Each structure stands twice: as C-alpha cells, then as structure tokens.
Short mmCIF file of C-alpha atoms and ligand atoms in Angstrom, two decimals:
data_model
loop_
_atom_site.label_atom_id
_atom_site.label_comp_id
_atom_site.label_asym_id
_atom_site.label_seq_id
_atom_site.Cartn_x
_atom_site.Cartn_y
_atom_site.Cartn_z
CA MET A 1 6.69 -30.75 7.50
CA ASP A 2 2.76 -30.15 7.69
CA ARG A 3 1.69 -30.55 4.26
CA LYS A 4 0.13 -27.18 5.11
CA GLU A 5 2.29 -24.98 6.73
CA SER A 6 5.23 -25.29 3.42
CA ALA A 7 1.62 -24.92 0.84
CA THR A 8 1.55 -21.52 -0.50
CA LYS A 9 -0.78 -19.11 0.54
CA LYS A 10 -2.91 -17.13 -2.03
CA LEU A 11 -2.94 -13.62 -1.08
CA PHE A 12 -5.01 -11.75 -2.93
CA VAL A 13 -4.59 -7.08 -2.18
CA LYS A 14 -6.67 -5.35 -4.34
CA THR A 15 -5.58 -1.12 -4.10
CA TYR A 16 -7.63 1.86 -3.85
CA GLY A 17 -6.24 5.47 -4.06
CA CYS A 18 -3.21 7.53 -4.10
CA GLN A 19 0.38 6.50 -4.96
CA MET A 20 1.47 5.81 -1.37
CA ASN A 21 -1.55 2.99 -1.17
CA VAL A 22 0.07 1.17 -4.27
CA TYR A 23 3.21 1.29 -2.54
CA ASP A 24 2.04 0.36 0.78
CA SER A 25 0.36 -2.52 -1.03
CA GLN A 26 3.29 -3.36 -2.61
CA ARG A 27 5.34 -3.82 1.11
CA MET A 28 2.82 -5.75 2.52
CA GLN A 29 2.88 -8.87 -0.67
CA ASP A 30 6.46 -8.55 0.73
CA VAL A 31 6.00 -9.04 4.29
CA LEU A 32 3.85 -11.75 3.69
CA ALA A 33 6.14 -13.85 0.97
CA PRO A 34 8.27 -15.90 3.77
CA LEU A 35 5.03 -16.84 5.14
CA GLY A 36 4.12 -18.43 2.20
CA TYR A 37 1.83 -15.46 0.51
CA GLN A 38 1.68 -15.11 -3.19
CA SER A 39 0.00 -12.95 -5.08
CA VAL A 40 -3.06 -13.76 -7.49
CA ASP A 41 -5.35 -11.67 -9.48
CA ASP A 42 -8.67 -13.11 -8.10
CA PRO A 43 -9.86 -12.74 -4.73
CA ALA A 44 -12.07 -16.62 -5.41
CA GLY A 45 -10.47 -19.20 -2.99
CA ALA A 46 -7.73 -16.90 -1.82
CA ASP A 47 -6.30 -17.63 1.53
CA MET A 48 -6.18 -13.51 1.98
CA VAL A 49 -8.38 -11.17 1.56
CA ILE A 50 -6.93 -7.50 1.72
CA LEU A 51 -8.55 -4.01 0.76
CA ASN A 52 -6.53 -1.36 0.81
CA THR A 53 -8.38 1.33 0.99
CA CYS A 54 -8.31 4.91 1.27
CA HIS A 55 -10.61 7.81 2.84
CA ILE A 56 -10.62 10.53 0.65
CA ARG A 57 -13.26 11.54 -0.45
CA GLU A 58 -16.01 10.18 0.32
CA LYS A 59 -16.83 7.68 -2.66
CA ALA A 60 -13.16 5.91 -2.21
CA SER A 61 -14.21 4.66 0.84
CA GLU A 62 -17.97 3.83 0.02
CA LYS A 63 -16.22 0.82 -1.51
CA VAL A 64 -15.17 -0.73 0.31
CA PHE A 65 -17.76 -1.56 1.37
CA SER A 66 -19.60 -2.11 -1.88
CA ASP A 67 -16.06 -4.68 -2.48
CA LEU A 68 -16.55 -6.00 1.46
CA GLY A 69 -20.46 -7.17 0.20
CA ARG A 70 -18.72 -8.88 -2.88
CA LEU A 71 -16.33 -11.06 -0.31
CA ARG A 72 -18.09 -12.10 1.38
CA LYS A 73 -19.82 -14.64 -1.35
CA HIS A 74 -15.54 -16.23 -1.90
CA LYS A 75 -15.05 -15.67 1.72
CA LYS A 76 -18.64 -17.71 2.92
CA ALA A 77 -17.58 -21.03 -0.79
CA LYS A 78 -14.50 -21.46 0.55
CA GLU A 79 -14.99 -22.41 3.76
CA ALA A 80 -18.16 -24.14 2.90
CA ASN A 81 -15.88 -26.48 0.39
CA GLY A 82 -13.79 -27.60 3.72
CA SER A 83 -10.57 -25.15 2.34
CA ASP A 84 -9.58 -23.27 5.05
CA ARG A 85 -10.31 -20.32 5.38
CA MET A 86 -10.14 -16.42 4.04
CA ILE A 87 -9.53 -13.59 6.16
CA VAL A 88 -10.07 -10.84 5.24
CA ALA A 89 -7.97 -7.51 6.14
CA VAL A 90 -8.82 -4.12 5.44
CA ALA A 91 -6.67 -2.33 5.76
CA GLY A 92 -5.62 1.76 5.20
CA CYS A 93 -7.28 4.80 6.01
CA VAL A 94 -9.98 4.05 5.92
CA ALA A 95 -9.21 0.76 8.67
CA GLN A 96 -7.80 3.75 9.90
CA ALA A 97 -10.45 6.30 9.96
CA GLU A 98 -12.97 4.05 10.94
CA GLY A 99 -12.32 0.85 12.00
CA ALA A 100 -13.90 0.07 14.73
CA GLU A 101 -17.62 0.35 12.45
CA LEU A 102 -15.97 -1.45 9.54
CA MET A 103 -15.57 -4.96 12.01
CA ARG A 104 -19.49 -3.95 13.91
CA ARG A 105 -20.69 -3.30 10.33
CA GLU A 106 -19.79 -6.20 8.52
CA PRO A 107 -18.80 -9.41 10.25
CA ILE A 108 -16.56 -10.70 7.22
CA VAL A 109 -13.69 -8.42 8.23
CA ASP A 110 -11.14 -10.37 10.96
CA MET A 111 -8.93 -7.51 10.28
CA VAL A 112 -8.12 -3.94 10.70
CA PHE A 113 -5.03 -2.16 10.62
CA GLY A 114 -4.25 1.58 9.71
CA PRO A 115 -1.43 2.76 7.85
CA GLN A 116 1.41 2.56 10.13
CA THR A 117 0.89 -1.13 11.22
CA TYR A 118 1.68 -3.54 7.80
CA HIS A 119 4.92 -4.35 9.41
CA ARG A 120 3.54 -6.11 12.41
CA LEU A 121 1.71 -7.99 9.39
CA PRO A 122 3.10 -11.83 10.50
CA GLU A 123 2.13 -11.23 13.62
CA MET A 124 -1.42 -10.48 13.08
CA VAL A 125 -1.90 -13.03 9.94
CA ALA A 126 -0.19 -15.48 13.04
CA ARG A 127 -2.93 -14.90 15.13
CA ALA A 128 -5.83 -14.60 12.95
CA ASN A 129 -5.18 -17.85 11.70
CA ARG A 130 -5.00 -18.84 16.00
CA ALA A 131 -7.63 -17.38 15.98
CA MET A 132 -10.85 -19.76 14.52
CA GLY A 133 -12.60 -16.44 14.01
CA PHE A 134 -13.79 -15.28 17.21
CA ASP A 135 -10.12 -12.79 18.24
CA ARG A 136 -11.19 -9.45 15.49
CA ILE A 137 -8.54 -7.95 14.43
CA ILE A 138 -7.37 -3.71 15.49
CA ASP A 139 -4.41 -1.98 14.70
CA THR A 140 -4.38 1.81 14.27
CA ASP A 141 -0.74 3.13 17.10
CA PHE A 142 0.50 5.46 14.59
CA PRO A 143 4.46 3.55 15.27
CA VAL A 144 5.76 5.00 11.10
CA GLU A 145 9.43 4.52 12.57
CA GLU A 146 8.63 1.53 13.90
CA LYS A 147 7.64 1.34 10.92
CA PHE A 148 9.78 2.36 7.94
CA ASP A 149 12.35 0.32 10.44
CA HIS A 150 10.90 -2.47 10.78
CA LEU A 151 9.55 -3.07 7.00
CA PRO A 152 12.26 -5.57 4.41
CA ASP A 153 15.64 -4.14 4.02
CA GLN A 154 15.06 -6.60 0.03
CA VAL A 155 12.79 -4.15 -1.08
CA SER A 156 10.71 -6.43 -4.12
CA GLN A 157 11.86 -5.88 -7.94
CA GLN A 158 9.41 -3.36 -8.89
CA GLY A 159 10.33 -2.65 -12.49
CA PHE A 160 12.23 0.06 -14.19
CA SER A 161 9.68 2.20 -13.13
CA ALA A 162 9.63 2.27 -9.51
CA PHE A 163 8.55 3.68 -5.97
CA VAL A 164 10.13 4.84 -2.98
CA ALA A 165 8.91 6.34 0.33
CA ILE A 166 10.54 8.91 1.21
CA GLN A 167 7.57 10.71 4.47
CA GLU A 168 3.96 9.85 5.55
CA GLY A 169 1.69 11.74 7.04
CA CYS A 170 1.77 15.77 6.56
CA ASP A 171 0.35 19.07 9.81
CA LYS A 172 -0.71 21.22 7.83
CA PHE A 173 -4.16 20.54 8.39
CA CYS A 174 -6.63 21.45 4.86
CA THR A 175 -9.92 22.17 6.56
CA PHE A 176 -11.08 19.44 3.80
CA CYS A 177 -8.61 16.57 4.18
CA VAL A 178 -8.52 14.10 6.32
CA VAL A 179 -4.53 12.30 5.80
CA PRO A 180 -3.41 14.23 8.51
CA TYR A 181 -5.62 11.59 10.37
CA THR A 182 -5.16 9.40 8.85
CA ARG A 183 -1.92 8.79 7.74
CA GLY A 184 -0.59 10.43 11.03
CA ALA A 185 1.48 13.62 11.52
CA GLU A 186 4.91 13.97 9.66
CA TYR A 187 7.76 11.08 9.43
CA SER A 188 11.37 11.79 6.84
CA ARG A 189 12.95 8.69 6.19
CA PRO A 190 16.18 8.81 6.92
CA GLY A 191 18.35 9.60 3.98
CA PRO A 192 20.82 8.18 3.83
CA ASP A 193 17.93 4.74 4.44
CA ILE A 194 16.34 5.93 1.11
CA LEU A 195 19.76 6.20 -0.94
CA ARG A 196 19.96 2.07 -0.09
CA GLU A 197 16.62 2.01 -1.56
CA ALA A 198 17.08 3.68 -4.13
CA ARG A 199 20.83 1.37 -5.35
CA GLN A 200 19.14 -1.83 -4.78
CA LEU A 201 16.47 -1.27 -7.00
CA VAL A 202 18.63 0.03 -9.21
CA ALA A 203 20.89 -3.11 -9.09
CA HIS A 204 16.97 -5.05 -10.04
CA GLY A 205 16.86 -2.68 -13.28
CA THR A 206 14.70 0.22 -11.72
CA ARG A 207 15.98 3.33 -14.54
CA GLU A 208 13.10 5.75 -12.36
CA ILE A 209 12.67 6.65 -9.19
CA THR A 210 9.34 8.67 -8.10
CA LEU A 211 9.46 9.73 -4.29
CA LEU A 212 5.98 10.02 -2.31
CA GLY A 213 4.52 11.26 0.54
CA GLN A 214 2.09 13.19 1.42
CA ASN A 215 4.10 16.46 1.59
CA VAL A 216 6.70 15.12 -0.36
CA ASN A 217 8.32 18.69 -0.19
CA ALA A 218 8.01 18.82 3.89
CA TYR A 219 10.86 15.92 3.40
CA HIS A 220 13.15 17.55 6.29
CA GLY A 221 15.71 13.56 6.31
CA ALA A 222 18.43 12.95 8.38
CA GLY A 223 22.06 12.54 6.45
CA ILE A 224 24.21 11.44 9.15
CA ALA A 225 25.21 7.93 8.35
CA ASP A 226 26.80 10.29 5.84
CA GLY A 227 29.08 11.77 8.51
CA ASP A 228 26.78 15.27 7.91
CA GLY A 229 23.79 14.93 10.79
CA ALA A 230 22.22 18.29 8.88
CA GLU A 231 18.55 17.46 7.64
CA TRP A 232 18.28 16.99 4.14
CA SER A 233 15.88 19.20 2.60
CA LEU A 234 13.67 17.64 -0.33
CA GLY A 235 16.65 19.68 -2.67
CA ARG A 236 19.52 17.71 -0.73
CA LEU A 237 18.02 14.67 -1.03
CA LEU A 238 17.40 14.91 -5.10
CA ARG A 239 21.02 16.06 -5.86
CA GLU A 240 22.48 13.21 -3.46
CA LEU A 241 20.32 10.29 -5.65
CA ALA A 242 21.32 11.77 -8.95
CA LYS A 243 24.72 9.98 -7.71
CA ILE A 244 23.43 6.18 -9.02
CA ASP A 245 24.75 5.36 -11.95
CA GLY A 246 21.43 3.55 -13.33
CA LEU A 247 19.15 5.94 -12.40
CA ASP A 248 18.61 7.91 -15.02
CA ARG A 249 14.76 9.94 -13.62
CA ILE A 250 13.90 10.40 -10.58
CA ARG A 251 10.03 12.38 -9.23
CA TYR A 252 8.07 13.34 -6.56
CA THR A 253 5.55 13.37 -5.46
CA THR A 254 2.58 14.95 -4.19
CA SER A 255 4.61 18.78 -2.98
CA HIS A 256 3.21 21.35 -1.51
CA PRO A 257 3.06 25.27 -2.99
CA ARG A 258 4.49 25.99 0.61
CA ASP A 259 7.48 24.37 0.56
CA VAL A 260 8.84 24.82 -2.08
CA ASP A 261 11.66 26.00 -1.42
CA ASP A 262 14.52 27.81 -3.60
CA ASP A 263 17.51 25.17 -2.64
CA LEU A 264 14.14 22.63 -4.10
CA ILE A 265 13.92 24.79 -7.94
CA ALA A 266 17.37 25.26 -7.63
CA ALA A 267 17.08 20.96 -7.99
CA HIS A 268 15.70 21.78 -11.03
CA ARG A 269 17.97 24.25 -12.44
CA ASP A 270 20.70 22.41 -11.51
CA VAL A 271 19.99 18.62 -11.66
CA PRO A 272 18.92 16.39 -15.28
CA LYS A 273 18.06 13.44 -14.48
CA VAL A 274 14.80 15.70 -12.16
CA MET A 275 11.80 15.40 -14.32
CA PRO A 276 10.84 18.35 -15.63
CA PHE A 277 7.48 18.11 -15.11
CA LEU A 278 5.58 18.68 -11.13
CA HIS A 279 2.68 18.13 -9.71
CA LEU A 280 1.50 20.56 -7.90
CA PRO A 281 -1.70 20.89 -6.34
CA VAL A 282 -3.73 25.47 -5.74
CA GLN A 283 -7.48 23.42 -4.89
CA SER A 284 -8.81 27.08 -6.26
CA GLY A 285 -8.10 29.88 -6.93
CA SER A 286 -10.19 32.51 -5.01
CA ASP A 287 -7.63 34.01 -2.35
CA ARG A 288 -10.79 33.16 0.66
CA VAL A 289 -11.26 30.22 -0.38
CA LEU A 290 -8.07 29.62 0.36
CA GLN A 291 -7.76 31.47 3.25
CA ALA A 292 -10.81 28.56 4.28
CA MET A 293 -9.73 25.94 3.64
CA ASN A 294 -6.11 26.69 5.65
CA ARG A 295 -3.76 26.09 2.97
CA LYS A 296 -1.28 28.83 4.30
CA HIS A 297 -0.41 30.01 0.52
CA ASP A 298 -2.69 33.11 -2.14
CA GLY A 299 -3.37 32.60 -5.65
CA ALA A 300 -0.41 35.13 -6.33
CA ASP A 301 2.27 32.87 -3.70
CA TYR A 302 0.96 30.48 -6.34
CA ARG A 303 1.91 33.09 -9.38
CA ALA A 304 5.12 33.22 -7.82
CA ILE A 305 6.17 29.85 -7.01
CA VAL A 306 5.11 28.92 -10.35
CA GLU A 307 7.12 31.71 -12.46
CA LYS A 308 9.93 31.13 -10.67
CA LEU A 309 10.57 26.92 -11.01
CA LYS A 310 10.35 28.24 -14.76
CA ALA A 311 12.70 30.54 -14.23
CA ALA A 312 15.15 28.21 -13.22
CA ASN A 313 13.42 25.00 -15.84
CA PRO A 314 12.60 26.95 -18.46
CA GLY A 315 10.90 23.32 -20.27
CA LEU A 316 8.94 22.71 -16.43
CA ALA A 317 5.95 22.20 -16.49
CA LEU A 318 2.55 20.88 -14.33
CA SER A 319 -0.75 19.08 -13.24
CA SER A 320 -2.41 20.15 -9.98
CA ASP A 321 -5.14 19.23 -7.65
CA PHE A 322 -8.44 21.36 -7.58
CA ILE A 323 -11.44 20.81 -5.42
CA VAL A 324 -14.39 22.47 -6.69
CA GLY A 325 -17.59 23.13 -4.45
CA PHE A 326 -15.83 24.56 -1.25
CA PRO A 327 -18.36 26.04 1.66
CA GLY A 328 -19.53 28.66 0.71
CA GLU A 329 -17.10 29.21 -2.75
CA SER A 330 -19.11 31.59 -5.26
CA ASP A 331 -19.21 32.44 -8.99
CA LYS A 332 -16.42 35.21 -8.68
CA ASP A 333 -14.58 32.77 -6.56
CA PHE A 334 -14.76 29.90 -8.57
CA GLU A 335 -14.67 32.22 -12.07
CA ASP A 336 -10.88 32.81 -10.11
CA THR A 337 -9.99 29.57 -10.14
CA LEU A 338 -10.73 29.39 -13.90
CA GLN A 339 -8.09 32.57 -13.79
CA LEU A 340 -5.35 31.57 -12.33
CA VAL A 341 -5.92 28.07 -14.41
CA ARG A 342 -5.43 30.67 -18.24
CA ASP A 343 -2.75 32.57 -16.13
CA VAL A 344 -1.14 29.04 -14.78
CA THR A 345 -1.76 26.69 -17.41
CA PHE A 346 -1.33 23.15 -16.35
CA ILE A 347 -0.14 19.92 -18.57
CA GLN A 348 -2.75 17.83 -17.18
CA ALA A 349 -4.72 17.84 -13.47
CA TYR A 350 -7.39 15.91 -11.43
CA SER A 351 -10.64 17.82 -9.99
CA PHE A 352 -12.71 17.39 -7.52
CA LYS A 353 -16.28 18.43 -5.69
CA TYR A 354 -15.80 19.23 -3.00
CA SER A 355 -16.06 15.46 -0.04
CA PRO A 356 -17.06 16.69 2.88
CA ARG A 357 -14.94 14.58 5.20
CA PRO A 358 -16.56 13.17 9.05
CA GLY A 359 -14.43 14.90 11.51
CA THR A 360 -12.69 17.36 9.25
CA PRO A 361 -13.75 20.98 10.03
CA ALA A 362 -14.98 21.58 6.84
CA SER A 363 -17.50 19.09 6.67
CA ALA A 364 -18.92 21.60 9.91
CA MET A 365 -18.89 25.08 8.07
CA GLU A 366 -21.96 26.79 7.12
CA LEU A 367 -23.08 26.94 2.79
CA GLN A 368 -22.46 24.29 2.06
CA VAL A 369 -22.79 24.74 -1.95
CA PRO A 370 -25.49 22.19 -3.58
CA GLU A 371 -25.03 19.36 -5.51
CA ASP A 372 -26.69 20.90 -8.90
CA VAL A 373 -23.84 24.15 -8.79
CA LYS A 374 -20.98 21.62 -7.42
CA ALA A 375 -21.09 18.92 -10.93
CA ASP A 376 -22.31 23.07 -12.91
CA ARG A 377 -18.13 24.09 -11.63
CA LEU A 378 -16.73 20.52 -12.24
CA ALA A 379 -17.72 20.86 -15.78
CA ARG A 380 -16.83 24.07 -16.54
CA LEU A 381 -13.36 23.53 -15.19
CA GLN A 382 -13.07 19.80 -16.73
CA ALA A 383 -13.38 21.32 -19.83
CA LEU A 384 -10.46 24.39 -19.38
CA LEU A 385 -8.21 21.58 -18.09
CA ALA A 386 -8.92 19.07 -21.22
CA GLU A 387 -8.14 22.26 -23.27
CA GLN A 388 -4.92 22.93 -21.44
CA GLN A 389 -3.86 19.26 -21.92
CA ILE A 390 -4.34 18.19 -25.53
CA ALA A 391 -3.72 22.36 -26.91
CA PHE A 392 0.47 20.23 -24.62
CA ASN A 393 -0.61 17.47 -25.80
CA GLU A 394 -0.87 18.91 -29.94
CA ALA A 395 2.63 21.05 -28.91
CA CYS A 396 4.72 18.42 -28.37
CA ILE A 397 4.08 16.68 -32.60
CA GLY A 398 7.38 18.07 -34.34
CA GLN A 399 9.47 17.54 -31.26
CA GLU A 400 11.52 14.63 -30.36
CA MET A 401 11.49 13.16 -26.43
CA ASP A 402 13.19 10.52 -24.50
CA VAL A 403 11.15 7.66 -23.29
CA LEU A 404 11.28 5.70 -21.05
CA LEU A 405 10.05 1.79 -22.24
CA ASP A 406 7.28 0.57 -19.98
CA ARG A 407 5.43 -1.75 -21.40
CA MET A 408 3.88 -3.75 -23.84
CA GLY A 409 1.47 -2.34 -26.26
CA LYS A 410 -1.89 -4.14 -27.63
CA TYR A 411 0.10 -4.99 -30.59
CA ASP A 412 2.65 -6.61 -32.52
CA GLY A 413 6.47 -4.50 -31.65
CA GLN A 414 3.78 -1.81 -30.22
CA LEU A 415 5.65 -0.52 -26.79
CA VAL A 416 4.11 2.23 -24.66
CA GLY A 417 6.77 4.26 -22.59
CA ARG A 418 6.69 7.48 -21.05
CA SER A 419 7.35 11.01 -21.95
CA PRO A 420 9.50 13.60 -19.48
CA TYR A 421 6.51 14.91 -19.32
CA MET A 422 4.92 11.39 -17.58
CA GLN A 423 3.04 11.49 -21.46
CA PRO A 424 1.92 7.39 -22.62
CA VAL A 425 3.84 7.16 -25.30
CA TYR A 426 3.07 4.93 -27.87
CA VAL A 427 5.87 3.33 -30.57
CA LYS A 428 5.97 0.75 -33.04
CA GLY A 429 8.98 -1.67 -35.00
CA LEU A 430 10.68 -2.55 -31.27
CA SER A 431 10.43 -5.68 -29.18
CA GLU A 432 10.13 -7.25 -25.56
CA ALA A 433 13.65 -7.15 -25.78
CA ASP A 434 12.69 -2.93 -26.02
CA LEU A 435 11.44 -2.98 -22.32
CA GLY A 436 13.50 -0.85 -19.98
CA ARG A 437 15.30 1.33 -23.21
CA ILE A 438 15.09 5.11 -22.50
CA VAL A 439 14.91 6.26 -26.62
CA ARG A 440 14.69 8.97 -28.36
CA LEU A 441 11.54 9.61 -30.80
CA LYS A 442 9.84 11.58 -33.33
CA ILE A 443 6.91 12.51 -31.90
CA THR A 444 3.82 11.92 -34.90
CA GLU A 445 0.62 12.05 -33.47
CA ALA A 446 -1.60 13.46 -30.29
CA ARG A 447 -4.88 12.19 -28.28
CA PRO A 448 -6.14 13.81 -25.61
CA ASN A 449 -3.95 11.52 -23.41
CA SER A 450 -1.72 9.94 -25.14
CA LEU A 451 1.29 10.18 -27.68
CA GLY A 452 2.31 8.38 -30.32
CA GLY A 453 6.36 8.55 -31.95
CA GLU A 454 8.84 6.83 -34.18
CA LEU A 455 11.90 5.79 -33.39
CA VAL A 456 14.52 8.37 -34.08
CA GLU A 457 18.46 6.61 -35.57
CA GLY A 458 20.92 5.55 -33.29
CA SER A 459 18.79 6.35 -30.18
CA GLY A 460 18.90 4.98 -26.74
CA SER A 461 20.52 3.61 -24.48
CA GLU A 462 20.28 0.74 -22.71
CA ARG A 463 18.89 -0.59 -19.20
CA ASN A 464 21.31 -0.91 -16.78
CA VAL A 465 20.74 -4.76 -16.25
CA ALA A 466 19.25 -7.92 -18.37
N1 LIG B 1 -13.43 16.67 -0.96
C1 LIG B 1 -12.53 17.10 -2.63
N2 LIG B 1 -11.28 16.40 -2.71
C2 LIG B 1 -10.47 16.71 -2.03
N3 LIG B 1 -9.23 15.73 -2.26
C3 LIG B 1 -8.55 16.62 -0.40
N4 LIG B 1 -9.98 15.77 0.20
C4 LIG B 1 -10.53 16.25 -0.34
C5 LIG B 1 -12.72 16.47 0.34
N5 LIG B 1 -12.11 16.32 1.33
C6 LIG B 1 -8.51 16.46 -3.55
C7 LIG B 1 -6.99 17.30 -2.48
C8 LIG B 1 -6.53 16.60 -2.94
C9 LIG B 1 -6.72 15.48 -3.79
C10 LIG B 1 -5.46 13.94 -3.56
O1 LIG B 1 -8.05 14.88 -3.12
O2 LIG B 1 -7.19 17.53 -4.04
O3 LIG B 1 -5.11 17.30 -3.45
FE1 LIG B 2 -4.08 17.66 2.66
FE2 LIG B 2 -1.84 17.87 1.37
FE3 LIG B 2 -3.83 19.34 2.86
FE4 LIG B 2 -1.89 17.31 3.83
S1 LIG B 2 -1.01 19.29 2.71
S2 LIG B 2 -3.51 17.98 4.90
S3 LIG B 2 -2.49 15.93 2.86
S4 LIG B 2 -4.79 18.34 1.39
#
C-alpha cells in the first residue's frame, strides 16, 4: 500500500457555540476516523482543520474570522516544508449562513459545509485532496434525514456522560434567531434509532445521556420499529429510555415553553431517571417584548408551566436564557424581566445583549436599543441571576446529593462530578478508579459556580463497564 495512504493523518477540530456543535464535532471525527484521521489538539502541522462554527450572536461569528487569520500561518508553514497540504474547512452555522462570502474573503478556506452534510465528509475530503487547492467545495444543502441515516452506526465512546441528538432544526422563528435559517426545518429522529444509539453508549460505560435538539421538546419521532406506528412525544421517549438498564440519568436541552406538554410534565413526576433540572429559556419577562420576539407565550404562560412542573416534581429547578435590549425594549419592559426572575427564581442562567443577526426580522426593526443601555441592563440582570445562583448553592450545604464522578480534579485524590442540578461537585480522598461511580455526597462547601462535598459512607453505585 502507498505509504502516504496508510499513514495516520492529523485532524484538528475546533468547536464553537452550543452542545449540538460539540456533538456534531464528535460525529465528524467518527466519520473521518476510517480515513485515517486522528484528532490532535494543536492546529500546527495538522492535515485537516475543521472550524465548527456558531452564528447565534455576532461575537461568535467574528471569532471564526480571527481564527482563520491565525490559521493562515499554520497552513503556509506546513505547505512550505514540503509536506502535504492542510485542508481548512469551515463547518456549522457560519458556513451555512455565509458560505459564499467566507470563500470570497478567506482564500485559505478549501471547504465550506453546513450542519446537515457531515455524512458526506469523506467524499468531500477525497475531492479536496484530489483538487490540489483549485476545486474549492461548498455544500450547504439541508438533507437532514439523510444525515442521521448515514452517520456511522457505531458511535464513539463519549464517556460517562454523553450527548445524543434527537431532533434538529426549528420551526418557531423567534424574530431574533438564526437557527431556523442555519439548521433548517424541524426534524425528529425515529425513536428506535435513538434507543439503539443510547444502548450502544451504555454498553461502552455511559451512565448519563443528554438528549439534544434546538427545540428538543418539539420532538415527535416515529415509533415504528416498536410495532407502534404512532409518533413518540419527548415524554414517551424519556419513558422508553428509562427502561435501559445501566442508564441512570437522563437530561434534555433546549426546550421551548410552548412545547412543554402534560405528558412531559408527567415524565418529571413519574420517571426518577429524568433529572430535576430543566433549561427552559424565557428570553424576556415583558409580554410586549415576548410578542415582538414571536415567542408564542407570555409571562403568565411561562409562570403557569413552571408551577405545573414544580407541582409534578417539587425538587425541580430551572435555568434559562435571557436577551436584554431587544428592539423597542423600554425600562418598564426590562423591569418586567427582573420581576419574572424574582418570581420564578433560576439556579443558573445565560443572558445576552441582543445582537442583530442578518436576515432575521428583528434586525430590521426600528428602535434598536443603544449599546450602553444594553450593557447596563445586562449587568443588572446578571447581578440578580448570580444572587439566585449563589443562594441556591448555599442552600445545598448540609444536603446529600448523588454525584456522577466524571473527571479528575487538580489535586491528588480529588475528583469532580455533577450533581442532579449540573453543579460541579468536588470531593477528596478518591482515586481514578472511582471515575464513573455515582456517589452520595454530603455538601460541605458552596462557591458561586461549584460545590464541595464529603463521601457518605457506604454510598455509591458501580459503573456498568470497566
Ligand atoms: N441576540 C442575542 N441572543 C440571542 N440568542 C439567540 N439569538 C440571539 C440574538 N440575536 C440567545 C437566546 C437563545 C440562546 C441560545 O441564544 O437567548 O436562547
Ligand atoms: Fe431560535 Fe429557539 Fe426560537 Fe427556535 S425556539 S427560533 S432555536 S430561539
């Protein structure tokens, strides 16, 4: 065999943005592994570099262009010393939204492909390798069903906590958001395919699965292989997944308030494996702004959903996303957001200044809010959210929590895991052999972003697979 063909090739993947991109990056690595590509953590000398990009806010997109600038020297250096070329690829939502512009602005980019085309990567790479730099490739189709059908069946080992994409795209068209344009129309994977992927992960040691989707609770996958032609809701899927022995924890993200149905609420009551922590973006507390955002719910709807969820599971806690400075947001509208935060309480949250995205309806709205007003509102909102997060963490002191240990800490004998509420929890006196155990810890320390705990004697459940 040709020496070059058999040699391992170095692949550097950089992921920006959401968990769906983290998942997609893993799948790209799975697709390229049979071609001899092995992941490295430095772009210098790599045979292929993939930037898996995010377009959700302006800052995220800008980072891609500055990283491309830095890559130029790596590409030149590799090609100057007589080695093979470095293929530079831009994937993800910037690729989808600005593919042609990217190619024009950045001559070092050999390949641009959108989020629905990763299964075609081997073919694109072969073409790029043959092309010697002349045939630049752009693929921004939306064959989403094909993507899920053609990605390799054998998923790579993802560790004790793993992601599974169950739906992609969004039909909600919030007026600020690029997702319906970059990820396309809503598509749900068939339930049995998801169960198969979950079982494979569990067989490789995974104990916790986070179901991913841009609008995950719009999930309505076919349940055909079960002999049951009806569509599965997310509630049904959670119940089916909970039957898998060795799968101990199930989460899902990101949800839309409008798609929280009674079946899903009941799953939070009936299925102990469904963790009592829910990321439920509200964006704003002002009905006027929510309407202009086309969120299809108002503040009262959101409060009512939270009430129902907490009635189903009193231990349930929430996180959320907020946008401040949406076009036309007045001081009073912003006060309504603060009031909603005070009323509902969130144990964790992400908040952003509104960022006009090209092609979205809100970017063309009048009454754009000045930058300094946005910054001031963001600071006030974040102070309130931080207060609530700290209060929750402090209230954990003295409580016992089940923690899935999934990484080593900085110090000897220190391990880190996740509480049911996703807080990182640090514990001493354990060893690498304890990774993958779910242990009961008594919480002794609270910090703004983490907890410290001590082992409760005789606790813990073993891993499935060594
Ligand atoms: N500007 C600011 N924040 C945005 N988000 C989405 N689009 C924008 C935008 N144009 C935020 C929302 C969403 C999260 C993923 O990103 O809060 O829930
Ligand atoms: Fe974007 Fe979420 Fe609205 Fe869909 S529901 S348009 S992904 S913010």
